[in-house]
Coordinates of C-alpha atoms in Angstrom, one line a residue:
X1 CA 92.0 98.6 97.8
X2 CA 89.2 96.1 97.1
X3 CA 88.9 94.3 93.8
X4 CA 92.1 95.8 92.5
X5 CA 92.0 93.8 89.3
X6 CA 88.9 95.6 88.2
X7 CA 91.0 98.7 87.4
X8 CA 92.0 99.1 83.8
X9 CA 95.6 98.1 82.8
X10 CA 96.6 101.6 81.9
X11 CA 95.6 103.0 85.3
X12 CA 97.3 100.0 87.1
X13 CA 100.6 101.0 85.4
X14 CA 100.4 104.5 87.0
X15 CA 99.3 103.1 90.3
X16 CA 102.3 100.7 90.2
X17 CA 104.8 103.5 90.1
X18 CA 103.0 105.4 92.9
X19 CA 103.0 102.4 95.2
X20 CA 106.7 101.8 94.4
X21 CA 107.4 105.4 95.5
X22 CA 105.5 104.9 98.8
X23 CA 107.2 101.6 99.5
X24 CA 110.7 103.1 98.8
X25 CA 110.0 105.9 101.3
X26 CA 108.9 103.4 103.9
X27 CA 111.9 101.1 103.3
X28 CA 114.3 104.1 103.7
X29 CA 112.6 105.1 107.0
X30 CA 111.7 108.6 105.6
X31 CA 109.2 110.8 107.4
X32 CA 108.7 113.0 104.3
X33 CA 109.1 112.3 100.6
X34 CA 108.3 113.7 97.1
X35 CA 105.1 112.2 95.7
X36 CA 103.6 113.4 92.5
X37 CA 105.7 116.6 92.8
X38 CA 104.6 117.4 96.3
X39 CA 106.5 117.0 99.6
X40 CA 104.3 114.9 101.9
X41 CA 104.6 113.3 105.3
X42 CA 104.4 109.5 105.5
X43 CA 103.4 107.5 108.6
X44 CA 105.8 104.5 109.2
X45 CA 102.8 102.4 110.1
X46 CA 101.4 102.7 106.5
X47 CA 100.5 99.5 104.8
X48 CA 99.0 98.9 101.3
X49 CA 96.8 95.9 100.9
X50 CA 94.8 94.8 97.9
X51 CA 92.1 92.2 97.2
X52 CA 91.4 90.5 93.9
X53 CA 88.8 88.2 92.6
X54 CA 90.5 86.4 89.7
X55 CA 88.4 84.5 87.3
X56 CA 85.4 86.8 87.3
X57 CA 84.2 88.5 84.1
X58 CA 85.7 92.0 83.7
X59 CA 88.8 91.3 85.8
X60 CA 92.2 92.0 84.4
X61 CA 95.5 90.3 85.2
X62 CA 97.9 92.4 87.2
X63 CA 101.0 93.6 85.3
X64 CA 104.2 91.8 86.5
X65 CA 105.7 95.1 87.9
X66 CA 102.7 95.5 90.1
X67 CA 102.6 91.8 91.2
X68 CA 106.2 92.2 92.4
X69 CA 105.2 94.8 94.9
X70 CA 102.8 92.6 96.8
X71 CA 103.0 89.2 98.6
X72 CA 100.2 86.9 97.6
X73 CA 98.0 85.4 100.3
X74 CA 95.3 82.8 99.7
X75 CA 91.9 83.1 101.3
X76 CA 89.5 80.4 102.3
X77 CA 85.8 80.3 101.5
X78 CA 84.1 81.4 104.7
X79 CA 81.8 79.2 106.8
X80 CA 78.5 80.7 105.5
X81 CA 76.6 78.9 108.3
X82 CA 78.6 80.4 111.1
X83 CA 78.6 83.9 109.5
X84 CA 74.8 83.8 109.0
X85 CA 74.3 82.5 112.6
X86 CA 76.3 85.3 114.1
X87 CA 74.7 87.9 112.0
X88 CA 71.2 86.7 112.8
X89 CA 72.0 86.5 116.5
X90 CA 73.4 90.0 116.5
X91 CA 70.2 91.2 114.7
X92 CA 68.1 89.7 117.6
X93 CA 67.0 86.4 116.2
X94 CA 67.0 83.9 119.1
X95 CA 66.9 80.7 117.0
X96 CA 69.8 81.9 114.8
X97 CA 71.4 78.5 114.4
X98 CA 68.3 76.9 112.8
X99 CA 67.6 79.9 110.7
X100 CA 71.2 80.1 109.5
X101 CA 71.2 76.4 108.5
X102 CA 68.0 77.0 106.4
X103 CA 69.4 80.1 104.9
X104 CA 72.7 78.4 103.8
X105 CA 70.8 75.4 102.5
X106 CA 68.5 77.7 100.4
X107 CA 71.5 79.5 98.9
X108 CA 73.5 76.3 98.3
X109 CA 70.5 74.7 96.5
X110 CA 69.9 77.9 94.5
X111 CA 73.5 78.2 93.3
X112 CA 73.4 74.5 92.3
X113 CA 70.0 74.2 90.7
X114 CA 69.2 77.7 89.3
X115 CA 70.7 79.4 86.3
X116 CA 74.4 79.7 86.1
X117 CA 74.3 83.1 84.4
X118 CA 76.9 85.6 85.7
X119 CA 74.3 88.1 86.9
X120 CA 72.9 85.7 89.5
X121 CA 74.9 85.9 92.7
X122 CA 74.4 83.4 95.5
X123 CA 77.7 84.3 97.3
X124 CA 78.4 85.8 100.7
X125 CA 77.5 89.3 99.5
X126 CA 74.0 88.2 98.6
X127 CA 73.6 86.2 101.8
X128 CA 74.7 89.2 103.9
X129 CA 72.3 91.5 102.1
X130 CA 69.4 89.3 102.9
X131 CA 70.5 88.9 106.5
X132 CA 70.8 92.7 106.9
X133 CA 67.3 93.1 105.5
X134 CA 66.0 90.4 107.9
X135 CA 67.6 92.4 110.7
X136 CA 65.8 95.6 109.5
X137 CA 62.5 93.7 109.4
X138 CA 63.1 92.3 112.9
X139 CA 63.8 95.8 114.3
X140 CA 60.6 97.1 112.7
X141 CA 58.6 94.1 114.1
X142 CA 60.3 92.9 117.3
X143 CA 57.7 90.2 117.9
X144 CA 58.8 88.3 114.8
X145 CA 61.0 85.3 115.4

């Protein structure tokens, strides 16, 4: 589940009990179990993973009973330059290294010098959107470099 902490607290409480049921079935090596009043099969390879973006507006803190069901794992900020270079190269840009450096510099300067309002996004999602659009333009105009 992506951005799990955007779910309302009341819903998280219900989800917590459902996840607990699934984890218990897996722990007891069951092939079938009762879930929400129905007998269902469970694959022993099942895993439940969540992502959260704490500190953003509109995000809630997970209840303790739900926190206890997961192991925390820290993530690093990705290397925007490398991601942009690989994406540009895969989209057919031959000088992807130079272009990626320029792109990252543009977004870094934008995030530092432009408005800090929440609705402006200079993160990886925004960079990726622009790179995908560049790829679309490149496919439509193969002679562009």
